[in-house]
Coordinates of C-alpha atoms and ligand atoms in Angstrom, one line a residue:
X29 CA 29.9 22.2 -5.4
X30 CA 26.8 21.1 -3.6
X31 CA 25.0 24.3 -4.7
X32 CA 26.2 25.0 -7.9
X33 CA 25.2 27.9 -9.9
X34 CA 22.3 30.0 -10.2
X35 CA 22.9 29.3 -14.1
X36 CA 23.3 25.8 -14.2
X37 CA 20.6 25.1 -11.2
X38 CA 18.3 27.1 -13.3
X39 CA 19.4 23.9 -16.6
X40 CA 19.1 21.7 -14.2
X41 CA 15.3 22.1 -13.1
X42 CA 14.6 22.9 -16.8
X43 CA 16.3 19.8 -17.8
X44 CA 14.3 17.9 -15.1
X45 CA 10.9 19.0 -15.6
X46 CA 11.7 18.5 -19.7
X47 CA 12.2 14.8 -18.6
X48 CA 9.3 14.4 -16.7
X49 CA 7.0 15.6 -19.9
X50 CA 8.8 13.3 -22.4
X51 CA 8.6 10.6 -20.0
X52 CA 4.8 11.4 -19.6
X53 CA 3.9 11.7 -23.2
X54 CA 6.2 8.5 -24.0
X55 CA 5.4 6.1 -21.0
X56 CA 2.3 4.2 -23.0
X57 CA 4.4 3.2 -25.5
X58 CA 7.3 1.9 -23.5
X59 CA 6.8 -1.7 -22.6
X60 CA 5.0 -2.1 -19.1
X61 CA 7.6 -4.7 -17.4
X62 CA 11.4 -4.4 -16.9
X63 CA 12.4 -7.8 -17.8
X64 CA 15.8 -7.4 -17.6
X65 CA 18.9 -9.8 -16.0
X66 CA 20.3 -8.0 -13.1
X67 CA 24.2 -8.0 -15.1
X68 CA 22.3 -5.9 -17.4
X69 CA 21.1 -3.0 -15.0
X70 CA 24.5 -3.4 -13.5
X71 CA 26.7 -3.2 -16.2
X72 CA 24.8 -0.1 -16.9
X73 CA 25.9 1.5 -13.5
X74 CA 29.4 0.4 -14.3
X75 CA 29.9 3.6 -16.4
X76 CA 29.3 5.8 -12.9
X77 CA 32.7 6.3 -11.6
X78 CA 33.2 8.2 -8.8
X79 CA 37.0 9.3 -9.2
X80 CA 35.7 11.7 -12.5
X81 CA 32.7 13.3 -11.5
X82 CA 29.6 14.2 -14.2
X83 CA 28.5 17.4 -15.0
X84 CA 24.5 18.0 -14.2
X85 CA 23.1 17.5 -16.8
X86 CA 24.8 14.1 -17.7
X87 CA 24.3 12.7 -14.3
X88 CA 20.3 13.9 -15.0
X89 CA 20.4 11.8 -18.3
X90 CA 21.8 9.2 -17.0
X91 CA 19.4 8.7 -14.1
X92 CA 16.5 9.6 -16.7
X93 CA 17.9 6.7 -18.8
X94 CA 18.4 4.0 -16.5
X95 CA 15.2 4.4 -14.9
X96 CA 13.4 4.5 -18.5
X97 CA 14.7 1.2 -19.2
X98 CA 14.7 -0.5 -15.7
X99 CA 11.8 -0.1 -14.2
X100 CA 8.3 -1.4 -14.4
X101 CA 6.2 0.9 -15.8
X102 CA 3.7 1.9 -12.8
X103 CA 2.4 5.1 -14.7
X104 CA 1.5 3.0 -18.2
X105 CA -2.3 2.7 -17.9
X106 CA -2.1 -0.7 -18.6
X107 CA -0.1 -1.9 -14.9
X108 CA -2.7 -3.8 -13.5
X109 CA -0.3 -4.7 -10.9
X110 CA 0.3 -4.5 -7.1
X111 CA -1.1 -1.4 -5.6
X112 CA 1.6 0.8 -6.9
X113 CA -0.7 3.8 -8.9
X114 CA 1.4 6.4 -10.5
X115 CA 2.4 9.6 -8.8
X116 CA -0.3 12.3 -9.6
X117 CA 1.0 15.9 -10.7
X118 CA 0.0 18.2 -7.5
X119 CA 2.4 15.0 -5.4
X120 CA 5.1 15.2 -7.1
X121 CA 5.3 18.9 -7.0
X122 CA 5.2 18.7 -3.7
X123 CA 7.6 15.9 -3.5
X124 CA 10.1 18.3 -4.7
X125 CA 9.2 21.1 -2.4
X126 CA 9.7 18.7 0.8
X127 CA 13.0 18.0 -0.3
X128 CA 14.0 21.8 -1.6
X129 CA 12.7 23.0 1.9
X130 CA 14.3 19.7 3.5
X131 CA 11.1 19.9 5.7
X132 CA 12.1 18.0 9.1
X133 CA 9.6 17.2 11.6
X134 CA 11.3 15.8 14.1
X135 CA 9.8 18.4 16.4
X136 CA 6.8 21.2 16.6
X137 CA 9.5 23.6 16.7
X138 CA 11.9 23.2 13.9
X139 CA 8.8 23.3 11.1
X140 CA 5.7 25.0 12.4
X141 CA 4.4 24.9 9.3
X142 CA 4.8 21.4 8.3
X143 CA 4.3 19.8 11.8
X144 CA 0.8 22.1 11.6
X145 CA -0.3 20.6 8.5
X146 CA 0.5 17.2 8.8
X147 CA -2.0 17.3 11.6
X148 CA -4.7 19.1 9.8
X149 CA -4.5 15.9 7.6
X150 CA -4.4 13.4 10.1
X151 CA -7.4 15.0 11.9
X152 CA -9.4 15.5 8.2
X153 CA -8.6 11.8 7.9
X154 CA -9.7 10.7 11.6
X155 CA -13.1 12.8 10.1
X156 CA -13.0 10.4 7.3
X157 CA -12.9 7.2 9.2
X158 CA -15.6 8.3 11.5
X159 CA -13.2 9.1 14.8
X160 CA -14.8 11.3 17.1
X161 CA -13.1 14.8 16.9
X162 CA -12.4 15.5 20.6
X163 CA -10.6 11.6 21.1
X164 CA -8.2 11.0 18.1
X165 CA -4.6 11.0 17.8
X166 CA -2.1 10.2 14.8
X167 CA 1.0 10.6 12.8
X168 CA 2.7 10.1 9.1
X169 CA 4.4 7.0 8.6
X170 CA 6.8 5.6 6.6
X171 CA 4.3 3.4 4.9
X172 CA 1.9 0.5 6.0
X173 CA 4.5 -1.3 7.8
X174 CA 5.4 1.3 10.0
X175 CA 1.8 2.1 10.8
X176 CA 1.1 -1.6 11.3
X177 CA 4.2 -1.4 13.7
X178 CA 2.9 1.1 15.3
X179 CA 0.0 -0.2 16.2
X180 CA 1.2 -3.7 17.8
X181 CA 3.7 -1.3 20.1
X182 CA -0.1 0.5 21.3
X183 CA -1.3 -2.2 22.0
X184 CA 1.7 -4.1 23.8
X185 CA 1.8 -0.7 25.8
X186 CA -1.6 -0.2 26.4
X187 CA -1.4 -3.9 28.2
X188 CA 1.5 -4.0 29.5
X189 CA 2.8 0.1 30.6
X190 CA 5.6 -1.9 32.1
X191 CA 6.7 -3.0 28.7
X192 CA 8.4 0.6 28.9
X193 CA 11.2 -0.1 31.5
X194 CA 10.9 -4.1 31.7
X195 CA 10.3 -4.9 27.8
X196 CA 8.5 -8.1 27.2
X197 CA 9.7 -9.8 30.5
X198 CA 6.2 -7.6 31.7
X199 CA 4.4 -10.0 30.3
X200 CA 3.8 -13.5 32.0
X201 CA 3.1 -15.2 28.7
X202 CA 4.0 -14.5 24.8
X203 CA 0.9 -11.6 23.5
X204 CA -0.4 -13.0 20.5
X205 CA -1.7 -11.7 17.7
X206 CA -5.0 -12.6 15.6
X207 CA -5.0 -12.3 12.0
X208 CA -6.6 -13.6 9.1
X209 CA -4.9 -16.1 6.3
X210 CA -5.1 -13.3 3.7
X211 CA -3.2 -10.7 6.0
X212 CA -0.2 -8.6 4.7
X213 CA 3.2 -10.2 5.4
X214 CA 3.8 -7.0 7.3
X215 CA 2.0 -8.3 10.5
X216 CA 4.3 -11.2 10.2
X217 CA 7.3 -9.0 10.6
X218 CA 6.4 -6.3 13.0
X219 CA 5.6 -9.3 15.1
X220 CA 9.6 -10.5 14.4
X221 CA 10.1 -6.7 15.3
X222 CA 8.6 -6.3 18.5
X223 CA 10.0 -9.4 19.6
X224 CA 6.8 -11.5 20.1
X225 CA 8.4 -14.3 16.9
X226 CA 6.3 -15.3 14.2
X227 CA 4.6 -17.9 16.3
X228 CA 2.7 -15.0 17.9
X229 CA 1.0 -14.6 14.8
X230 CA -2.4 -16.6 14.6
X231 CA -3.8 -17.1 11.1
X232 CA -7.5 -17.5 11.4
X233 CA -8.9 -19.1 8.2
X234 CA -11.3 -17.6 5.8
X235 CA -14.6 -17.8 4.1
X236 CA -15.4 -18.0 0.1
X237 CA -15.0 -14.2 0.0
X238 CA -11.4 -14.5 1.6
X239 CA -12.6 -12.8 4.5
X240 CA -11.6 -13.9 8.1
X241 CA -14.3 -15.9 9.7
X242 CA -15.5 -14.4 13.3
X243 CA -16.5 -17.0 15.0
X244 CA -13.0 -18.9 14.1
X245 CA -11.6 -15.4 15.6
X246 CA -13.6 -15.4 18.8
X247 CA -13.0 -19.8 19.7
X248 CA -9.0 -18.8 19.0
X249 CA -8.8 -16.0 21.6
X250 CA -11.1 -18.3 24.1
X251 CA -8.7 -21.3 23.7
X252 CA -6.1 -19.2 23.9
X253 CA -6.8 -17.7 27.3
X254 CA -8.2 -20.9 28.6
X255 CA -4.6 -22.0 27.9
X256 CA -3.0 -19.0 30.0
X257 CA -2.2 -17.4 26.9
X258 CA -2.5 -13.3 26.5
X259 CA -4.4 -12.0 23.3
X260 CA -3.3 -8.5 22.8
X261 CA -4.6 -7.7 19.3
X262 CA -6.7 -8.2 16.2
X263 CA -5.8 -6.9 12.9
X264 CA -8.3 -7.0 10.4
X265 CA -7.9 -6.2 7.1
X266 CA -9.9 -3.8 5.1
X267 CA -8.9 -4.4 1.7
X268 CA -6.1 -7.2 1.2
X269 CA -3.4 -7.5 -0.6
X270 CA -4.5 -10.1 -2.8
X271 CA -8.7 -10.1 -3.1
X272 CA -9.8 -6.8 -1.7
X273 CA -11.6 -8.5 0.9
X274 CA -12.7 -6.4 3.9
X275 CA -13.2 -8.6 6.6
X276 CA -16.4 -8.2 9.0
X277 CA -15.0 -5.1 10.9
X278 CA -18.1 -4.9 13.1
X279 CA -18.4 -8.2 13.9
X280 CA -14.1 -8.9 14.7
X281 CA -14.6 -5.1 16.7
X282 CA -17.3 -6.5 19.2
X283 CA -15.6 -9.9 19.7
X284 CA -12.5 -7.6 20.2
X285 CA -14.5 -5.4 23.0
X286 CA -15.7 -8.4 24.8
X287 CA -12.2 -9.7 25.2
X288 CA -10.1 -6.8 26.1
X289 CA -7.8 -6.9 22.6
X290 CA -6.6 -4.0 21.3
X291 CA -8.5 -3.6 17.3
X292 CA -6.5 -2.6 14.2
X293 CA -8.1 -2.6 11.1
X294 CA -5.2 -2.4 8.1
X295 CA -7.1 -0.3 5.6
X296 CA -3.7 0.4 3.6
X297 CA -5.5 0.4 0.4
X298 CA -8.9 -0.5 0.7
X299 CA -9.5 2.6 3.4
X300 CA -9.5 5.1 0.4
X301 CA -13.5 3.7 -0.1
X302 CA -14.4 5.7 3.1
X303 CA -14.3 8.7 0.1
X304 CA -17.0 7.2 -2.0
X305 CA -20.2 7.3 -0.6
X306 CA -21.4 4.4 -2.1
X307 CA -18.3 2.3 -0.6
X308 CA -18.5 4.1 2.8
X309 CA -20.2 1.0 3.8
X310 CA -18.4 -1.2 3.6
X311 CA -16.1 0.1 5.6
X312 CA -18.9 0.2 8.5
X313 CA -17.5 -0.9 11.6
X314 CA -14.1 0.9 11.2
X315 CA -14.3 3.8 13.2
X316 CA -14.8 1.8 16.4
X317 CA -11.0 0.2 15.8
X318 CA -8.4 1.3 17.8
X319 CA -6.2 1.8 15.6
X320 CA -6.0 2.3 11.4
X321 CA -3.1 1.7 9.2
X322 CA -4.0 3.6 5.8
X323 CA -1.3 4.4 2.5
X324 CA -2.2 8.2 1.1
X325 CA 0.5 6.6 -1.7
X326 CA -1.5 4.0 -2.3
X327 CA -5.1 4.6 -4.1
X328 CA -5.0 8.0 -3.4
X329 CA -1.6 8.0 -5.7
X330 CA 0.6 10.2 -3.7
X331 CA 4.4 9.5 -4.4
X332 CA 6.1 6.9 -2.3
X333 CA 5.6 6.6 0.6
X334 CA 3.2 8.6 2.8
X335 CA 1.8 6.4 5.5
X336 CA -0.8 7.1 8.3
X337 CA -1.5 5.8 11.8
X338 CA -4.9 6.7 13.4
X339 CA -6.0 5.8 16.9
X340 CA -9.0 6.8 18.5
X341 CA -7.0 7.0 22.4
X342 CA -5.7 10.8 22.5
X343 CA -3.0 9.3 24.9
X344 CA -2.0 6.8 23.4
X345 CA 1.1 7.6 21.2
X346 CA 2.7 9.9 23.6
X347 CA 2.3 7.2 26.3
X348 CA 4.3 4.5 23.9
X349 CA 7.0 6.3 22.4
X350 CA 8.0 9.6 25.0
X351 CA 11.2 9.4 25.6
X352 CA 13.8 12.9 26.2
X353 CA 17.3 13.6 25.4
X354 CA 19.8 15.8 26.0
X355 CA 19.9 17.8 22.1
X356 CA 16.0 17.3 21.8
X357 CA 14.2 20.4 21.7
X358 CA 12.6 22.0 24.7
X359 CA 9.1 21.3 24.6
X360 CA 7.6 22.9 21.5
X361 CA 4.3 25.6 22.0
X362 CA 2.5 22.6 21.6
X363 CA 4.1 19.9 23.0
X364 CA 0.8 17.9 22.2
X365 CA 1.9 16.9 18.9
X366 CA 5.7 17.3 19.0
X367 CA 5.7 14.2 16.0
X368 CA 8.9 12.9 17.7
X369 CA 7.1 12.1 20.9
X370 CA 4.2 10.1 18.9
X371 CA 6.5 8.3 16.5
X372 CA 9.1 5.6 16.2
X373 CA 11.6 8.0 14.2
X374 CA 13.1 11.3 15.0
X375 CA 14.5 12.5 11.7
X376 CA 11.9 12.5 9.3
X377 CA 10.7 14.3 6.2
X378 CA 7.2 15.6 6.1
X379 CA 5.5 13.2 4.2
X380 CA 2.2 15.4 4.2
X381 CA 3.0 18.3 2.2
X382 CA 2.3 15.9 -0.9
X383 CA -1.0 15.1 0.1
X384 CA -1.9 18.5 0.7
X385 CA -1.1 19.9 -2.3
X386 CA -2.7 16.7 -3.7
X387 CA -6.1 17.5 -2.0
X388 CA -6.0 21.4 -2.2
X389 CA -6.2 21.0 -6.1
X390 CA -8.2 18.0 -6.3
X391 CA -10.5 18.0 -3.5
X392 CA -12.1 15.3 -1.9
X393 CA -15.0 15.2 -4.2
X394 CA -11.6 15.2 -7.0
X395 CA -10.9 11.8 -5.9
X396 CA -14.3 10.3 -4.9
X397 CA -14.6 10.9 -8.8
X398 CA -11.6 9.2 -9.7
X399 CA -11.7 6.6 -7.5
X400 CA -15.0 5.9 -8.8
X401 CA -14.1 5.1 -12.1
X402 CA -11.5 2.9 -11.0
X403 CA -14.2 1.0 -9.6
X404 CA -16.2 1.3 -13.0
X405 CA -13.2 -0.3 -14.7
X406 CA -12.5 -2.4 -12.4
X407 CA -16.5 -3.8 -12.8
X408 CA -15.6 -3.8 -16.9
X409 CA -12.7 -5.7 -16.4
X410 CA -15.0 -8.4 -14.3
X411 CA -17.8 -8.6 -16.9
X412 CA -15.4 -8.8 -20.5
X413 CA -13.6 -11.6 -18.0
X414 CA -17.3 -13.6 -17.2
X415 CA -17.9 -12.9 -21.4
X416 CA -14.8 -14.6 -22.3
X417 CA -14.9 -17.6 -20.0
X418 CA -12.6 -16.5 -17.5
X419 CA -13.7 -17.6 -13.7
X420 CA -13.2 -14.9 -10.8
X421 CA -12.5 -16.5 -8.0
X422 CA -12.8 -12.7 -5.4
X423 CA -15.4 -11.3 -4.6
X424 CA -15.2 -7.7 -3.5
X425 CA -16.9 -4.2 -5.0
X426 CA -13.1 -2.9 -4.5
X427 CA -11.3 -2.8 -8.4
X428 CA -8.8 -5.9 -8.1
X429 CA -10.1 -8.8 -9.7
X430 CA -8.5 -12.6 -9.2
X431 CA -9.3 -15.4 -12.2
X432 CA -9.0 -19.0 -13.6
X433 CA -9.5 -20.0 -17.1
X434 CA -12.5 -21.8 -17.2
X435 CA -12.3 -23.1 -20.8
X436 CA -9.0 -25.5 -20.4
X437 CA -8.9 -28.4 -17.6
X438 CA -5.5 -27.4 -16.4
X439 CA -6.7 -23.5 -16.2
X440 CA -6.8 -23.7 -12.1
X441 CA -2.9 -24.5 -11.4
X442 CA -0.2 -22.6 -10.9
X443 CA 1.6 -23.8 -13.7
X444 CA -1.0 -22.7 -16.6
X445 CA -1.8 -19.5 -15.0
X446 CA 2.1 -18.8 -13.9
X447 CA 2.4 -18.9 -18.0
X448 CA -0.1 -17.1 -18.6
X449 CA 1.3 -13.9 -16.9
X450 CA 4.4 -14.8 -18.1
X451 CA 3.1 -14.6 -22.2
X452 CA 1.5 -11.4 -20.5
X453 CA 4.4 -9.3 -19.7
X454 CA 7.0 -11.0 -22.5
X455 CA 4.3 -8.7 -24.6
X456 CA 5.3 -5.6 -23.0
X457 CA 1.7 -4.4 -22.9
X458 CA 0.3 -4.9 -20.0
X459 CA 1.3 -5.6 -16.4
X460 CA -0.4 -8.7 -14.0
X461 CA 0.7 -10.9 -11.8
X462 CA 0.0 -14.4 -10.7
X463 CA -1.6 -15.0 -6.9
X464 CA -2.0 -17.7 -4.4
X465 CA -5.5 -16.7 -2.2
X466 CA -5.9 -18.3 1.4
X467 CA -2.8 -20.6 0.3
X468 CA -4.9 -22.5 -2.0
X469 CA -6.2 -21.2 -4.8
X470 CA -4.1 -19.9 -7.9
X471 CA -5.3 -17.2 -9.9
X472 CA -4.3 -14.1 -12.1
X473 CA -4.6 -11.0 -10.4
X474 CA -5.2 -8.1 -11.9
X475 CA -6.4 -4.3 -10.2
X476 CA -6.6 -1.2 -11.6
X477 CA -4.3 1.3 -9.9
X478 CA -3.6 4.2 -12.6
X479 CA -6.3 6.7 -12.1
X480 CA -6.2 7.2 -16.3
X481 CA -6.8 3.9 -17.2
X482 CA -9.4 3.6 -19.4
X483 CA -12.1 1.0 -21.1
X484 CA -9.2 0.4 -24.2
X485 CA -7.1 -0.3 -21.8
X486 CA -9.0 -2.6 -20.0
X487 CA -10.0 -4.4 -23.9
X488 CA -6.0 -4.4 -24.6
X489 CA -5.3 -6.4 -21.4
X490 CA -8.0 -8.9 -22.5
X491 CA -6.9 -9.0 -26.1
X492 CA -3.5 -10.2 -24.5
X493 CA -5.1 -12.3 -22.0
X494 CA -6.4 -14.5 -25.1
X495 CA -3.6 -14.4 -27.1
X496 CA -1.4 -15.6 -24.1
X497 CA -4.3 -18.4 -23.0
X498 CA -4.5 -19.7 -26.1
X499 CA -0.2 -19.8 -26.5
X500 CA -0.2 -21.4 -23.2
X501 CA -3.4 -24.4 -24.3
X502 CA -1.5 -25.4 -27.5
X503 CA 2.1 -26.2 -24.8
X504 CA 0.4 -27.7 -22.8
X505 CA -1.3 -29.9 -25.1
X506 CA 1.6 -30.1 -26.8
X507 CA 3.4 -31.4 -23.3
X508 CA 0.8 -33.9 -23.1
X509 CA 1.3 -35.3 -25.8
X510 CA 5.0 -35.7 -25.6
X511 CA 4.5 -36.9 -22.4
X512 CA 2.1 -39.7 -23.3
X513 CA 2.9 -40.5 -27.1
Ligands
PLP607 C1 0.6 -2.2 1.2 C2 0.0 -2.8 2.4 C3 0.7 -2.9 3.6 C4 2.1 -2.4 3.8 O1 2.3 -1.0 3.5 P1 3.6 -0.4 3.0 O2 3.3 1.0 2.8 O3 4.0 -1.1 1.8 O4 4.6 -0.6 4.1 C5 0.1 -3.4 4.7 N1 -1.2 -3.9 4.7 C6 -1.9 -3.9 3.5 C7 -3.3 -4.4 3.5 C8 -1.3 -3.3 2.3 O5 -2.0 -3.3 1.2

């Protein structure tokens, strides 16, 4: 049963890899969002039963189906959405490699090969970032959050060794962590999951550019620590969520020197520009962080998920998570990088066999190409937007752009903007989403992720961009004058 036939295994990959052309050849014609009611999707399970089993090939459709029609469209060229790109070719081949090899990693010695070349990555990427070669260390993650996780456990540990044995009753005061406004909500909850509560988590306000403002950084940690309080790390972001602003890494990693806090820099997304050389800059600053969260699944459009944590400490990750046990494995040949004694997890796929075929075919100078377009569309998108009296409210050379309508009085609130991105994905076409920067500002965010999307792309969002203003103008005109006969 779990193996089935060599006959119908063989219909079975043939069926799949059929599905995955079709679906490539059909996906810019199918409509970008799934708006759906969740009774629908569910009623649509309802005809899996699991007292009268499928054949294959039905199951296959099935899946193929449901995922045709319920699901937002990441690999249409025109998702301009969150930083979800589509999976590139080489990844998904070696997606399903991974999982036909089941490639586990918990230790050096049950997959040589894939333990081996996991760290060939991590030390090509350390390169990348600018970490010396001789005093680096890293592992795959599950994704940003676990790297981001990660990190805050280096840098309790690397305060506090007692933390180890005593947990955080080492510490004489709550460690607190500074952040910017615009940081990911992930730093929020790896400070709920380390136990430090949310009120760890200092928010330092930002400039025009949505970047975090040093010298609000460096008063913070003083008052703090005047107050008996323990800093114990900074977490800039390179890249956020939101504006693609990279906040002043050089600056935050000096003031972070001076005061003994550990420095993260979250490059999830934005850490991809260390492969253009005309970005490289401004990531300056990064490679003296202590530590660096950055997504291969993110602009570098490997299949969910493949995460990475960097540090610069060799030590450091072996010091924070060794632990034995009974049924682990004797100390591999090299016990230096047994993943389970760097890592949170102990059963886990390899995550990096993905982003080697990825890079074997493409190369690095593959993607600095690529993602060099992106940022060509992304400056496209920015002037048709400036042409058509839109306002944009980030400013960043990274390709997400944020924008008001300048043309109607209301075009700033969340209200006429919300319905503008609704009238957006009603159509089908394209894919944006509405955003709230520092916690003040509303605007339409829209970033190019798809590594096809092209100029006509970039026109047909705009087309529906003025169609869906211009729907949204007449009701609220026509609201005002309801309102006020
Ligand atoms: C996406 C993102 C994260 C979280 O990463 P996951 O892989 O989604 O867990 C953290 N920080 C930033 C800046 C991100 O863009």
């Amino acid at each position: 049963m779990f193996s089935l036939e060599s006959k119908q295994r063989a219909e079975l990959w043939k069926q799949i890899a059929e599905a995955i052309e079709t679906y490539n050849e059909q996906v810019d014609a199918l409509p970008v969002d799934a708006c759906v009611h969740p009774s629908e999707v569910r009623s649509f399970l309802s005809a899996i039963n699991f007292e009268k089993p499928w054949s294959p090939t039905g199951a296959i459709d099935f899946a193929v189906e449901g995922m045709r029609r319920f699901h937002v469209h990441n690999a249409n060229p025109r998702y301009f959405g969150l930083f979800v790109p589509p999976a590139a070719a080489m990844g998904i081949a070696g997606d399903m490699l991974t999982s036909a090899f089941n490639l586990v990693l918990g230790g050096w010695a049950l997959s040589p090969f894939g333990v081996e070349l996991e760290q060939r990555l991590i030390s090509e990427f350390a390169a990348k970032f600018g970490y010396p070669p001789e005093d680096f260390d890293g592992i795959f993650t599950a994704g940003g959050t676990e790297a981001n996780h990660t990190a805050l456990l280096c840098a309790l540990t690397v305060l506090s060794p007692a933390i180890k044995d005593e947990g955080l009753a080492s510490f004489g005061s709550q460690p607190l962590i500074y952040t910017s406004k615009e940081t990911h909500h992930s730093i929020l909850k790896v400070a709920m999951l380390c136990g430090l509560g949310k009120s760890a988590v200092r928010e330092i306000e930002v400039n025009h550019k949505f970047e975090m403002i040093p010298d609000l950084l460096e008063a913070a940690i003083s008052n703090d620590r005047a107050a008996g309080k323990c800093p114990c790390m900074v977490v800039a972001t390179a890249g956020t969520t939101n504006a693609g602003a990279i906040d002043p890494l050089d600056r935050i990693a000096e003031i972070a020197r001076r005061n003994s806090v550990w420095f993260h820099a979250d490059a999830a997304w934005g850490g991809a520009a260390v492969l253009v050389p005309e970005l490289h800059d401004l990531l300056h600053g990064i490679s003296a962080a202590d530590s660096i969260t950055f997504d291969v699944h993110k602009w570098m459009s490997v299949p969910m998920t493949a995460g990475i944590f960097l540090t610069r400490h060799r030590d450091v990750l072996e010091k924070t998570f060794n632990v034995s046990g009974p049924y682990m494995p004797a100390v591999g040949k090299d016990a230096a990088i047994d993943p389970f004694r760097h890592s949170m997890q102990w059963s886990r796929p390899c995550r990096g066999l993905k982003v080697l075929l990825s890079l074997a075919v493409g190369g690095w100078q593959g993607y600095e190409q690529t993602l060099r377009r992106q940022i060509e569309m992304g400056n496209y998108l920015r002037d048709k937007l400036r042409r058509g009296s839109w306002k944009i409210v980030n400013d960043t050379p990274l390709p997400v752009v944020c924008f008001q309508d300048a043309t109607n009085p209301e075009g700033q609130t969340q209200e006429f903007l919300g319905g503008i991105v609704r009238h957006a994905l009603a159509s089908g076409r394209v894919w944006i989403s509405l955003a709230k920067l520092a916690g003040r500002e509303n605007a339409i965010r829209a970033c190019i992720t798809h590594f096809s999307t092209q100029k006509k792309d970039v026109d047909e969002l705009m087309e529906v961009l003025e169609a869906a203003r211009s729907d949204v103008a007449q009701a609220t005109d026509k609201g005002r004058t309801t309102v006020n006969p």
